[in-house]
Tab-separated table of C-alpha atoms in Angstrom:
chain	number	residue	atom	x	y	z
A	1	UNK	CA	-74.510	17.799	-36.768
A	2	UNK	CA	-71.875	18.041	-33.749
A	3	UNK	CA	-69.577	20.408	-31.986
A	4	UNK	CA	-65.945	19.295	-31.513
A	5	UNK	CA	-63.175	20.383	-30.286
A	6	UNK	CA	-59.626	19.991	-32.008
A	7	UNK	CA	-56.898	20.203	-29.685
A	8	UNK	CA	-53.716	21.611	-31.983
A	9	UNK	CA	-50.166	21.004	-31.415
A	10	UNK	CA	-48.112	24.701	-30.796
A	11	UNK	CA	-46.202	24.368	-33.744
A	12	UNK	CA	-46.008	25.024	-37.360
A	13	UNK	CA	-48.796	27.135	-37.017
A	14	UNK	CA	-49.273	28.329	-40.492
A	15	UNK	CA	-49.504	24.783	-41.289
A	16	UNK	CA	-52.025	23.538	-39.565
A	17	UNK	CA	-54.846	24.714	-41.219
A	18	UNK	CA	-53.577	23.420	-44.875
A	19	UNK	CA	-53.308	20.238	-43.405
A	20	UNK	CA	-56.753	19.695	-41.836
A	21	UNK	CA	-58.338	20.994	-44.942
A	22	UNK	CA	-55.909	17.944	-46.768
A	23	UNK	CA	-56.924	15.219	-44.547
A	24	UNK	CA	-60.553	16.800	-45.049
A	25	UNK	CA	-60.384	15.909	-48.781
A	26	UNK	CA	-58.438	12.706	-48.824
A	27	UNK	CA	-60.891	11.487	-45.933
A	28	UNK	CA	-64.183	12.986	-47.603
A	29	UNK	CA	-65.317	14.832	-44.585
A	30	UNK	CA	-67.240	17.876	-44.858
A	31	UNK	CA	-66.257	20.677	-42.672
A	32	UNK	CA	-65.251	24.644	-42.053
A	33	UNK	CA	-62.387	25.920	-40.723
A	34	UNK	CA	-62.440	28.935	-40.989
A	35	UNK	CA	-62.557	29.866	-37.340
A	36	UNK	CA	-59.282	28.567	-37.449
A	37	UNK	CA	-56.713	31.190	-35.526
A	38	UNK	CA	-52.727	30.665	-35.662
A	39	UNK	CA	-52.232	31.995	-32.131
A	40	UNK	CA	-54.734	29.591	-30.405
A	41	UNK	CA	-54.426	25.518	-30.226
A	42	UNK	CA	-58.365	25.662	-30.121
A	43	UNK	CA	-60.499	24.764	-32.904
A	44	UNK	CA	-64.157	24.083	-32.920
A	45	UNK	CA	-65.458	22.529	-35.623
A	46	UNK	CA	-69.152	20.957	-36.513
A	47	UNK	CA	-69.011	17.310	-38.357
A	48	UNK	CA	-71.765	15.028	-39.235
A	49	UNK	CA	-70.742	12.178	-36.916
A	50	UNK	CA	-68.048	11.019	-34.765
A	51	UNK	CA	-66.735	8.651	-37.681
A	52	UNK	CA	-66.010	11.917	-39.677
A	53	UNK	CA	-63.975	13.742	-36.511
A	54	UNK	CA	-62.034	10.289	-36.435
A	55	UNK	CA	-61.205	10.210	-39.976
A	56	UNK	CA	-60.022	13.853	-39.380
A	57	UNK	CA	-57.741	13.537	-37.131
A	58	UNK	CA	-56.362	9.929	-37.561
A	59	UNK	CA	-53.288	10.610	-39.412
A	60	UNK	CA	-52.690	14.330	-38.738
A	61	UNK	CA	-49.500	15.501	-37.052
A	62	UNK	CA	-50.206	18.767	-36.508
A	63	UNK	CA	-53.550	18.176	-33.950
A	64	UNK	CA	-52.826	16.110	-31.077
A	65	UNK	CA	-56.464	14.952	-30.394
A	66	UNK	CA	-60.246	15.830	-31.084
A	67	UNK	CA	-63.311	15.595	-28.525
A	68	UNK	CA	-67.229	15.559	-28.737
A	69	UNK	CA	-68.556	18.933	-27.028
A	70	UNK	CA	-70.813	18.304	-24.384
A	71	UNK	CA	-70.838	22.250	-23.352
A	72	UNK	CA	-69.432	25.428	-23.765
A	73	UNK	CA	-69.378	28.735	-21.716
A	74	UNK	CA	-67.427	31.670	-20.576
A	75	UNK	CA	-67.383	30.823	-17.025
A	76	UNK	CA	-68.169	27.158	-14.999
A	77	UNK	CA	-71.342	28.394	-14.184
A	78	UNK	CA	-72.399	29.016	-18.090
A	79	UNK	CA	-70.709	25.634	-18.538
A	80	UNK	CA	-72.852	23.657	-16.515
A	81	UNK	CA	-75.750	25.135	-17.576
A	82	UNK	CA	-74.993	24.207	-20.752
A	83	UNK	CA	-74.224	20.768	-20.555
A	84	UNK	CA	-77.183	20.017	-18.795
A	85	UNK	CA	-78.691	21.575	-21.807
A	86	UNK	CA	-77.034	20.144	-24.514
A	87	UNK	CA	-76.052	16.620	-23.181
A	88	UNK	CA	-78.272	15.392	-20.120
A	89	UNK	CA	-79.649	12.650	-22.745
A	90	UNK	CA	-76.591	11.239	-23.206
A	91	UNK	CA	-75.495	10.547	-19.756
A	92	UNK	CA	-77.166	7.619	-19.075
A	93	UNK	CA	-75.212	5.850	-22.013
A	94	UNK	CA	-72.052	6.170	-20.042
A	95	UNK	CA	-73.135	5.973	-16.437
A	96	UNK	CA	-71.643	2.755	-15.562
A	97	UNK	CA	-68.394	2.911	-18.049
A	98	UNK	CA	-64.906	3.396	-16.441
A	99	UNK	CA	-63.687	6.594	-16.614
A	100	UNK	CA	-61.484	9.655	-15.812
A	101	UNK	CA	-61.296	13.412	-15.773
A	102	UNK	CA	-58.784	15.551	-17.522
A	103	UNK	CA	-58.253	19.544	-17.168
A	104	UNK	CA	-56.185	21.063	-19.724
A	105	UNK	CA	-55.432	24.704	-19.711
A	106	UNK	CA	-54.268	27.833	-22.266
A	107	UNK	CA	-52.393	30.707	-21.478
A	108	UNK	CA	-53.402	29.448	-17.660
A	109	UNK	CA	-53.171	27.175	-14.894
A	110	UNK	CA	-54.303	26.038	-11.873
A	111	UNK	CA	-53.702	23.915	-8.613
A	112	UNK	CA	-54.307	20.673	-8.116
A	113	UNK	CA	-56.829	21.597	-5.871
A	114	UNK	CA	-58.500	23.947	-8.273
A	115	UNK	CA	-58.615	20.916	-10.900
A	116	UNK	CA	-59.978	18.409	-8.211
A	117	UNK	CA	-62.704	21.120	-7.433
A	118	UNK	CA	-64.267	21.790	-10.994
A	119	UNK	CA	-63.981	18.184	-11.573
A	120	UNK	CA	-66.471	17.045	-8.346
A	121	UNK	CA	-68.096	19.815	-9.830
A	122	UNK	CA	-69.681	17.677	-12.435
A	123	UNK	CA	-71.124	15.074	-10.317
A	124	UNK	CA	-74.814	15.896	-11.152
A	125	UNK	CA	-73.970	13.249	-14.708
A	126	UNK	CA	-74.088	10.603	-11.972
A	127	UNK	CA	-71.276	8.200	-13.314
A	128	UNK	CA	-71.236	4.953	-11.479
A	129	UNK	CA	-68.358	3.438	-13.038
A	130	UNK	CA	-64.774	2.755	-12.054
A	131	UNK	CA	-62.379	5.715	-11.818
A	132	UNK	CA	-59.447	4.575	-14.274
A	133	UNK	CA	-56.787	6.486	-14.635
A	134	UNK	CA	-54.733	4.099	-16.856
A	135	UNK	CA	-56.833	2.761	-19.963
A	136	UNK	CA	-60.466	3.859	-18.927
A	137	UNK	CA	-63.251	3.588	-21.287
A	138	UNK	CA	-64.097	7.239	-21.775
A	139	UNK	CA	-62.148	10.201	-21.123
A	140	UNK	CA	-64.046	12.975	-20.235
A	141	UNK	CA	-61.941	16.769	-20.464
A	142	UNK	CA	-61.958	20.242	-19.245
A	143	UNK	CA	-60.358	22.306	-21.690
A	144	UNK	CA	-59.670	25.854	-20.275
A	145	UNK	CA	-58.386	29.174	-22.638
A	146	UNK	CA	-57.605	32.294	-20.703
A	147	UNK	CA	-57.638	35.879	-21.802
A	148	UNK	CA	-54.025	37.012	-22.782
A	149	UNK	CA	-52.134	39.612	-21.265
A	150	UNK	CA	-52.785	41.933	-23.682
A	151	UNK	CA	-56.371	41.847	-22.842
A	152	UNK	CA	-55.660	42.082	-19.126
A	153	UNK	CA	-56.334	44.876	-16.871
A	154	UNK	CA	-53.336	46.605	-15.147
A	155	UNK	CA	-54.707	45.835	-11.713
A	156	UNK	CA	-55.833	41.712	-12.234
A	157	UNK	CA	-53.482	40.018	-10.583
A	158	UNK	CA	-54.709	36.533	-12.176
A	159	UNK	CA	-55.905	35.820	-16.092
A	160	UNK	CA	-59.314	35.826	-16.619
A	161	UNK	CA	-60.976	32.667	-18.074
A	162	UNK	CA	-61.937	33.730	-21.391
A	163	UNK	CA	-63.886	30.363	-22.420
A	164	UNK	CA	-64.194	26.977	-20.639
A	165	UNK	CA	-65.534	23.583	-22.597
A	166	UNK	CA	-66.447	20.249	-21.474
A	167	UNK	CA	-65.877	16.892	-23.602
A	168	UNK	CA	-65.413	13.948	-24.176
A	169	UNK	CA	-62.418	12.044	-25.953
A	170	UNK	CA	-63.022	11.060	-29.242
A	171	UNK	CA	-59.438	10.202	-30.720
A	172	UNK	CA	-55.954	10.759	-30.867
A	173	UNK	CA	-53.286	11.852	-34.074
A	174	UNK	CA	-50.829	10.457	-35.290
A	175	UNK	CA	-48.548	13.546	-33.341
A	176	UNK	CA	-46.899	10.695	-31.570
A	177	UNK	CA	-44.813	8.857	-34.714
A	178	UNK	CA	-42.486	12.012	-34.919
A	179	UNK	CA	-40.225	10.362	-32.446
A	180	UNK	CA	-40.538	6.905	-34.526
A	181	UNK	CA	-39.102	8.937	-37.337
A	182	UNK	CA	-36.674	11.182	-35.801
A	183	UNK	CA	-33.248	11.581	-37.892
A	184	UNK	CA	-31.546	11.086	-34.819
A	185	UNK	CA	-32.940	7.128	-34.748
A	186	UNK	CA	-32.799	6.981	-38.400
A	187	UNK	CA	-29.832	4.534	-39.522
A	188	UNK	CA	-29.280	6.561	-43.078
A	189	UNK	CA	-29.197	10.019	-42.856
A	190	UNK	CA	-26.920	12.753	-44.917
A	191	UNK	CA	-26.532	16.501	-44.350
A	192	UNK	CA	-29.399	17.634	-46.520
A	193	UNK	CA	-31.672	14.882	-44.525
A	194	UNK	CA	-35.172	16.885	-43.905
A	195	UNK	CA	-36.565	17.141	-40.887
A	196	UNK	CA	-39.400	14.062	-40.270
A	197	UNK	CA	-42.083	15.998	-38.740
A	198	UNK	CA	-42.230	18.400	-41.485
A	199	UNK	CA	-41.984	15.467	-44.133
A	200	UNK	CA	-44.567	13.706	-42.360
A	201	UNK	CA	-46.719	17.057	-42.941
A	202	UNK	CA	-45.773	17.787	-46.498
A	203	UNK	CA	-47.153	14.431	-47.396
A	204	UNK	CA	-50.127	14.774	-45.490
A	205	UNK	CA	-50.676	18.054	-47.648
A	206	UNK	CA	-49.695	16.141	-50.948
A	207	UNK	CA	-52.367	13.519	-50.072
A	208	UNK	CA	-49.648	10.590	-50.124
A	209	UNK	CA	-52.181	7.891	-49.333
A	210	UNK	CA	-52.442	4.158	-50.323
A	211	UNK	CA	-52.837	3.234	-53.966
A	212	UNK	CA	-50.843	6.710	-55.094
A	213	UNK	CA	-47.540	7.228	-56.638
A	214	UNK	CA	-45.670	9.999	-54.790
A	215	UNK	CA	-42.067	11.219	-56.504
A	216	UNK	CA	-39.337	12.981	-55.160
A	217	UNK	CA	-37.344	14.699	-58.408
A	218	UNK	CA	-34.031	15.713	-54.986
A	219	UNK	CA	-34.621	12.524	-52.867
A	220	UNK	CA	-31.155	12.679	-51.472
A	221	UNK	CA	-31.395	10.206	-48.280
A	222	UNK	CA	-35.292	9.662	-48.857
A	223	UNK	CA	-36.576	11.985	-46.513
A	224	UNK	CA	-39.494	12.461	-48.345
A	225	UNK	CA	-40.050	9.239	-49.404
A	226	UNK	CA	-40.430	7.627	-45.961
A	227	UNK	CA	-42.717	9.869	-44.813
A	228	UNK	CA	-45.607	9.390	-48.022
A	229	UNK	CA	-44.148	5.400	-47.757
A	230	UNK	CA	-45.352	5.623	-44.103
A	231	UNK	CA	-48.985	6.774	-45.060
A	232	UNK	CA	-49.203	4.427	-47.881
A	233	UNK	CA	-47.967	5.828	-50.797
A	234	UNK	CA	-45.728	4.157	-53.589
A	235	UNK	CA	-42.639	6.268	-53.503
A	236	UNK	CA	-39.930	6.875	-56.227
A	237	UNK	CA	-36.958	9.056	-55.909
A	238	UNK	CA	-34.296	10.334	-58.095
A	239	UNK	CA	-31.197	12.803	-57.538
A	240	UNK	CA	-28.281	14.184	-59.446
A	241	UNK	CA	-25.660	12.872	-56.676
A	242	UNK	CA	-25.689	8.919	-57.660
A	243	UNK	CA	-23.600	8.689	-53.775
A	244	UNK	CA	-26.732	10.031	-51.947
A	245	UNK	CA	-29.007	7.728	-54.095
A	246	UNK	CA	-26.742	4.268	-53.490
A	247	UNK	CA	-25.672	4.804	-50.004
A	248	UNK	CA	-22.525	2.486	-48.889
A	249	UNK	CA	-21.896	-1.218	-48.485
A	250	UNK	CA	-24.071	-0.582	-44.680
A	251	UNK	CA	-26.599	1.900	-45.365
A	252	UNK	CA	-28.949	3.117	-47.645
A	253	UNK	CA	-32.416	4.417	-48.682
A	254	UNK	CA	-33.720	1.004	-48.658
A	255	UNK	CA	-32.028	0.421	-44.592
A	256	UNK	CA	-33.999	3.074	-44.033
A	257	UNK	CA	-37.437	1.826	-45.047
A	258	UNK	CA	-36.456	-1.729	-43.662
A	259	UNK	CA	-35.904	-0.056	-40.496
A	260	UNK	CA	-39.573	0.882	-40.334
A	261	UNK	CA	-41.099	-2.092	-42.347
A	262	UNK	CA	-42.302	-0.160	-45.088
A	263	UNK	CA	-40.381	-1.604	-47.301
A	264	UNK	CA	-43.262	-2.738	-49.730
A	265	UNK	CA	-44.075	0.702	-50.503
A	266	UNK	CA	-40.869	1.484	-51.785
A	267	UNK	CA	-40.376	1.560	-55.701
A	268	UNK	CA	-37.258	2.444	-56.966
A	269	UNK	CA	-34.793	5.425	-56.896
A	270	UNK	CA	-32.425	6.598	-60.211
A	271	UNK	CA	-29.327	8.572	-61.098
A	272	UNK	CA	-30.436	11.544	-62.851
A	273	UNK	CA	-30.139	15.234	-63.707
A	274	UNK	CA	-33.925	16.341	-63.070
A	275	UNK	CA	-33.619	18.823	-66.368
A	276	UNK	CA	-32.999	15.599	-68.520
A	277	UNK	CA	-35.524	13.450	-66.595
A	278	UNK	CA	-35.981	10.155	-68.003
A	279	UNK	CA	-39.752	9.126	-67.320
A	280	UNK	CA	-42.252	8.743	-70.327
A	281	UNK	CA	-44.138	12.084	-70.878
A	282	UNK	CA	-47.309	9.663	-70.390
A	283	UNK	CA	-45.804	9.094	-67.143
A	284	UNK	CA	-48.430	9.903	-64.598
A	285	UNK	CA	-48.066	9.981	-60.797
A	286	UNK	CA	-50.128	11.559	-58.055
A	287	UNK	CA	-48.159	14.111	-55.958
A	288	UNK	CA	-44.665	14.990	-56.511
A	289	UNK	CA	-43.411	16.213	-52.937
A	290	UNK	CA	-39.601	17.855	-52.529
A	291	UNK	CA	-37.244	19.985	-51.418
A	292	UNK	CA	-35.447	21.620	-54.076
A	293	UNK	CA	-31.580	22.575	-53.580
A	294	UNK	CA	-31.088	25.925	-52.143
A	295	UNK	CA	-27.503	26.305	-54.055
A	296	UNK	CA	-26.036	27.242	-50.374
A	297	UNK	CA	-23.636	24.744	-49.844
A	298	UNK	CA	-22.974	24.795	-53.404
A	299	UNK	CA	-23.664	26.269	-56.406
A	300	UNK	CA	-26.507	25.340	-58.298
A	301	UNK	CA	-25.336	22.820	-61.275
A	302	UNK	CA	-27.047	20.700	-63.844
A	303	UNK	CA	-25.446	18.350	-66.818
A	304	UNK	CA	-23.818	20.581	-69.349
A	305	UNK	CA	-21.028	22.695	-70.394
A	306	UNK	CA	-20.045	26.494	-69.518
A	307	UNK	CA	-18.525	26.154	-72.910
A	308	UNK	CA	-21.208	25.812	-75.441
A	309	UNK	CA	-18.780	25.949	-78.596
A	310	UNK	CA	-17.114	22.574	-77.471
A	311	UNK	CA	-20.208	20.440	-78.257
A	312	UNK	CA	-21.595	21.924	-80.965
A	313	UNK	CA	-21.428	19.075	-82.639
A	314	UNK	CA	-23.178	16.813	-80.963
A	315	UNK	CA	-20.822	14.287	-80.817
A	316	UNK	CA	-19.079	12.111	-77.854
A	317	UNK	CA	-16.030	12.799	-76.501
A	318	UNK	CA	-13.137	10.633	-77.114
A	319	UNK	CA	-9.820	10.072	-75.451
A	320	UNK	CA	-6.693	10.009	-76.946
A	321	UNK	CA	-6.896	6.405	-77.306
A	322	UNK	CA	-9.916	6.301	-78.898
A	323	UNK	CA	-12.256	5.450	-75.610
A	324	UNK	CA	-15.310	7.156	-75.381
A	325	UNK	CA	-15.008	9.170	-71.890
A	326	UNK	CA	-18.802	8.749	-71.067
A	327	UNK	CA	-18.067	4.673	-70.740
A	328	UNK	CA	-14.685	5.174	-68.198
A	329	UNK	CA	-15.774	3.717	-64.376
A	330	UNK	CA	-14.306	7.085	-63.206
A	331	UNK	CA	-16.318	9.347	-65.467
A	332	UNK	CA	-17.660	12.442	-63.963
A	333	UNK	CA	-20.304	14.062	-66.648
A	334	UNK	CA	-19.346	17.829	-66.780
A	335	UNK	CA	-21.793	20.324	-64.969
A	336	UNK	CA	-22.718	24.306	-65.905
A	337	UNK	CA	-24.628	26.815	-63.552
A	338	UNK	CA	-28.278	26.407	-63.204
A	339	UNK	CA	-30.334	29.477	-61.352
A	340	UNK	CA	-32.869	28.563	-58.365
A	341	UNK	CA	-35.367	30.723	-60.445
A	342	UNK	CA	-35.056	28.585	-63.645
A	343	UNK	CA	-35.293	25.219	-61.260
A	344	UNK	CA	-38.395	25.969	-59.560
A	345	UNK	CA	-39.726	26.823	-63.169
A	346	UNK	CA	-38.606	23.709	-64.620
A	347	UNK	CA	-40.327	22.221	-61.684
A	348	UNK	CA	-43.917	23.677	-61.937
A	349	UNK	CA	-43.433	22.897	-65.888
A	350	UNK	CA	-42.297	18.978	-65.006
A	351	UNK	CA	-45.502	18.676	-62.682
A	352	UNK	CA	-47.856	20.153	-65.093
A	353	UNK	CA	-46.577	17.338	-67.472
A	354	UNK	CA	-46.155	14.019	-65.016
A	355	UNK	CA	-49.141	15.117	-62.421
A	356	UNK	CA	-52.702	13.106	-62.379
A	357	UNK	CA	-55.385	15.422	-63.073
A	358	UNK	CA	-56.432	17.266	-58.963
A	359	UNK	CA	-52.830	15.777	-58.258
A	360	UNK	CA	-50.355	17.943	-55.478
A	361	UNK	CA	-46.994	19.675	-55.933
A	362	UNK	CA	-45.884	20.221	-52.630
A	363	UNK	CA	-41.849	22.005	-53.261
A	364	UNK	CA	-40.087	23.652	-50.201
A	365	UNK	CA	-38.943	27.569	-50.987
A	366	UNK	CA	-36.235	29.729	-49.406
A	367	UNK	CA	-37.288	33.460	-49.212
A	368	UNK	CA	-35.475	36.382	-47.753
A	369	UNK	CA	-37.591	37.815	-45.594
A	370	UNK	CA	-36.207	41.611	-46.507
A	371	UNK	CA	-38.098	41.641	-49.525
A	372	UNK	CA	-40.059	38.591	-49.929
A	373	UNK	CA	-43.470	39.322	-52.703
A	374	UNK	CA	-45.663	37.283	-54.506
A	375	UNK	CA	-43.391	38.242	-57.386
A	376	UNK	CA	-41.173	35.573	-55.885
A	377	UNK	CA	-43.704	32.717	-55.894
A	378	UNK	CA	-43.620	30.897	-59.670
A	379	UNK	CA	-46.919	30.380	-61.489
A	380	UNK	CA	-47.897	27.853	-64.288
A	381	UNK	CA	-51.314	28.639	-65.924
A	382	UNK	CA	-51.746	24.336	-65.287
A	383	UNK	CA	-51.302	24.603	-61.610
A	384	UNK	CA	-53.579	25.914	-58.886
A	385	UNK	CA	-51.176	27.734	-55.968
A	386	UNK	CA	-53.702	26.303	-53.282
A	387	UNK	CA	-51.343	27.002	-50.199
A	388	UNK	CA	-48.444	29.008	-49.081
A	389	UNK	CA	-47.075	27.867	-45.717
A	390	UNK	CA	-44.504	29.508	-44.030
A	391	UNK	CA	-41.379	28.132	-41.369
A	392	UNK	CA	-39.313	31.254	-40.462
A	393	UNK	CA	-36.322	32.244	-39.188
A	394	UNK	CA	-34.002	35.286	-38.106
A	395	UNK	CA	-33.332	36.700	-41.378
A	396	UNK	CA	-35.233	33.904	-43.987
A	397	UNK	CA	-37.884	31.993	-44.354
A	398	UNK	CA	-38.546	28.753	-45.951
A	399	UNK	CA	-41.797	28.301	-47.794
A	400	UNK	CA	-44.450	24.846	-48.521
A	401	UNK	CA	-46.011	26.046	-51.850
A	402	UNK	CA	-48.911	23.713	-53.150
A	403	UNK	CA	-50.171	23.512	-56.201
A	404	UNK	CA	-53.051	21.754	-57.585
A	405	UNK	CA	-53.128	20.220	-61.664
A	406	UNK	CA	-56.026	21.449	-62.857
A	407	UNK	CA	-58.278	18.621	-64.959
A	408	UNK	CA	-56.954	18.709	-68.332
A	409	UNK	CA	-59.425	20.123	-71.017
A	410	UNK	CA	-60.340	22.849	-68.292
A	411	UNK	CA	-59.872	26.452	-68.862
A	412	UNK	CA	-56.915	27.046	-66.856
A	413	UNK	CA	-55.361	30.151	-65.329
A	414	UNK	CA	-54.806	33.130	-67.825
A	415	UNK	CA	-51.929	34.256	-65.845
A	416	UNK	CA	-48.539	33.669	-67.509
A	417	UNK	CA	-45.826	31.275	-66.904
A	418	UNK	CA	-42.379	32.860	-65.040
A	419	UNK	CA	-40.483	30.269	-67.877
A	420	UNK	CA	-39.227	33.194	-70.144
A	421	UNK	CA	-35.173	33.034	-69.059
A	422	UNK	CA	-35.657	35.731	-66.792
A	423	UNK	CA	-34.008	35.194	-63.368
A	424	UNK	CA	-33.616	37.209	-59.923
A	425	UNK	CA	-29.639	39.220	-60.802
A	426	UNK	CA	-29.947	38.352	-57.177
A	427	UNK	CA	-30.051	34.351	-55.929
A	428	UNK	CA	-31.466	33.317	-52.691
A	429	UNK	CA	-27.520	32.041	-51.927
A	430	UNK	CA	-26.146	35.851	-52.474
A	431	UNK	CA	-28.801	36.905	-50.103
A	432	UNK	CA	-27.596	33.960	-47.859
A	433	UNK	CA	-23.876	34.762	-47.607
A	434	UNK	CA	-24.093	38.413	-47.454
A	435	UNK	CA	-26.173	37.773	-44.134
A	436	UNK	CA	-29.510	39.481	-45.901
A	437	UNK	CA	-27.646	42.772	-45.654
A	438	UNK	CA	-29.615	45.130	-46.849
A	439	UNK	CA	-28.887	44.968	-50.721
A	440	UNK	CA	-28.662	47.810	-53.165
A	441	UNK	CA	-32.055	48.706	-55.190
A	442	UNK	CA	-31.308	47.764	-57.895
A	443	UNK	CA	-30.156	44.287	-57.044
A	444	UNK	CA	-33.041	42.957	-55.788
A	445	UNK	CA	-35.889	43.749	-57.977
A	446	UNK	CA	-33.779	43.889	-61.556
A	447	UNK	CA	-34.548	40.698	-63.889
A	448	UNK	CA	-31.666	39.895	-66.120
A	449	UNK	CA	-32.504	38.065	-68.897
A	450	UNK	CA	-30.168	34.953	-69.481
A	451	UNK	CA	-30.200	31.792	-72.099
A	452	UNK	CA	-30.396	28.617	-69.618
């Protein structure tokens, strides 16, 4: 077993952990993170080889890069003692490689000077090779973390180091293809577009990988769908707007994936209303990632009527001519209110239906975060609620909930399905357009009880 060190990017820091632990199981590499700590990019972690810390980090977004530990200590003293301790055996392996030195530093700095000191510092490994700074074999790093403020003395004038490690370069993520992907370079965007880094990480946590079917039930522009597309995945989208899902005469979903030749891992998209879905029960696929509508820009609607009465009978509507209005080119299928609450429901049902046995929901959540519980969070005694990761902002917060099908024929969850007609008297959008004003008691905890 070896030390490494993961080098994380300062970002999406409740993410990062659910995503390593992904990659972990998709790549079949055994290892803990529990050390793990939002408020530090550090992360040692002990694998089996370095083939295991490559898998690990090969297609993560979230770590920029992971190294082999050749020592660890509080101070460069400790350090050195400890890579002579730990690593003298292996210097002889790369004594006559080319080579550079890197120091990078946390919640500290220092001069150039400093840097060119601890570096010569190390000469007792006795490297003969050529000193490359563009494309050397081996890269060997100083990684530097420095004690906060808040664990500073009034009277230092400079952080104290608070642990120093020495390593070498192992590999790099896959950090870099967020620019590839940025919505500003991508030809076929829309309004509700989602942001490419954060796709890229949902289906990193929804194991979109080659061989898999990955479905988006609110493509929209395909946000979603490139992204798993880009690791591999088969992807197949749907949406109720039919103008989002066709595009016009210049752009579309499919410009989008021949922009970054992916295009063979693109399967189809459909017209639909995802409460009348049209795939097979038998249907199976292996991660449905998405971000449901919020209702903010406008109301929540699915196919329907407000008035019941009018269709009781079952029958198609007819014009005065005798044309039925379903078959007119300009026919625009009526609509009726739909609550966030009963979506998300209808989602975690849907999955628990369509969704390979181990296979990932990953659906995007608004909360307000004035009174945000796990009340708020829908169950299904089918699915396993394996991660809750959050993005916030001033007043709200936006939520990656994962869920996990449990193997069919297993003893599932005793806790009860949220799919009883009971909904929030209180929407996510009311919250929204008040501002998250502080609402009445009564507002935000009352269910109502409503026929959907």
């Amino acid at each position: 077993m070896t030390q490494y060190l993961i080098l994380l990017a300062q970002k999406h820091e409740s993410f990062r952990k659910t995503e390593l632990e992904a990659l972990a199981e998709l790549e079949r590499v055994s290892v803990d993170l529990s050390h793990h700590d939002d408020n530090v990019p550090l992360l040692y972690v002990t694998l089996d080889c370095e083939e295991d810390a490559r898998k690990l980090i090969r297609r993560s977004i979230l770590a920029r890069s992971i190294f082999e530990v050749w020592g660890r200590g509080n101070s460069l003293d400790s350090l050195h003692e400890d890579v002579k301790q730990r690593t003298s055996h292996l210097w002889p392996k790369y004594k006559h490689v080319s080579f550079k030195f890197d120091v990078i530093s946390y919640q500290g700095s220092r001069t150039k000077e400093e840097q060119r000191e601890i570096i010569e510092s190390f000469s007792y490994v006795d490297f003969d090779g050529p000193i490359r700074m563009r494309s050397p074999e081996e890269v060997f790093t100083i990684v530097e973390e420095y004690k906060s403020k808040t664990d500073m003395l009034p009277s230092m004038e400079r952080r104290e180091l608070k642990d120093i490690c020495f390593g070498r370069f192992i590999a790099s993520s896959q950090r870099d293809i967020i620019d590839q992907y940025d919505l500003k370079k991508r030809k076929y965007i829309g309004t509700t577009s989602f942001d490419a880094e954060l796709a890229l990480i949902s289906s990193n946590i929804g194991l979109a990988a080659p061989g898999k079917i990955v479905y988006d039930p609110f493509a929209g522009t395909g946000s979603f769908l490139v992204a798993a597309s880009h690791f591999g995945a088969m992807a197949l989208g749907s949406d109720i707007d039919g103008r989002q899902i066709r595009g016009t005469a210049k752009s579309s979903i499919t410009t989008n994936y021949s922009q970054y030749n992916i295009k063979s891992q693109f399967l189809d998209t459909f017209v639909c209303d995802f409460t009348h879905n049209p795939l097979r029960p038998s249907f199976r696929l292996d991660a449905i990632i998405c971000d449901p509508p919020y209702g903010v820009r406008e109301g929540l609607k699915v196919l329907g009527s407000r008035n019941a009465e009018r269709y009781a009978d079952n029958l198609p509507t007819r014009l005065e001519n005798g044309d039925l209005s379903h078959l007119r080119p300009d026919y625009i299928p009526p609509k009726k209110p739909y609550h966030f609450d009963a979506l998300l429901d209808d989602l975690l049902f849907f999955a628990a239906d369509h969704l390979v046995d181990n296979g990932r929901l990953c659906c995007w959540m608004p909360t307000a975060n004035e009174d945000y519980g796990e009340r708020h969070i829908p169950m299904h005694p089918d699915l396993n609620l394996i991660s809750n990761c959050v993005q916030e902002f001033n007043k709200w917060s936006r939520r990656l909930l994962t869920y996990k099908r449990y193997p069919r024929g297993c003893t599932a969850s005793p806790r009860p399905t949220t799919k009883s007609g009971r909904v929030y008297k209180e929407q996510f959008r009311d919250k929204y357009f008040r501002g998250f004003a502080k609402a009445k008691d009564h507002e935000s905890v009352e269910w109502m009880a409503e026929s959907l």
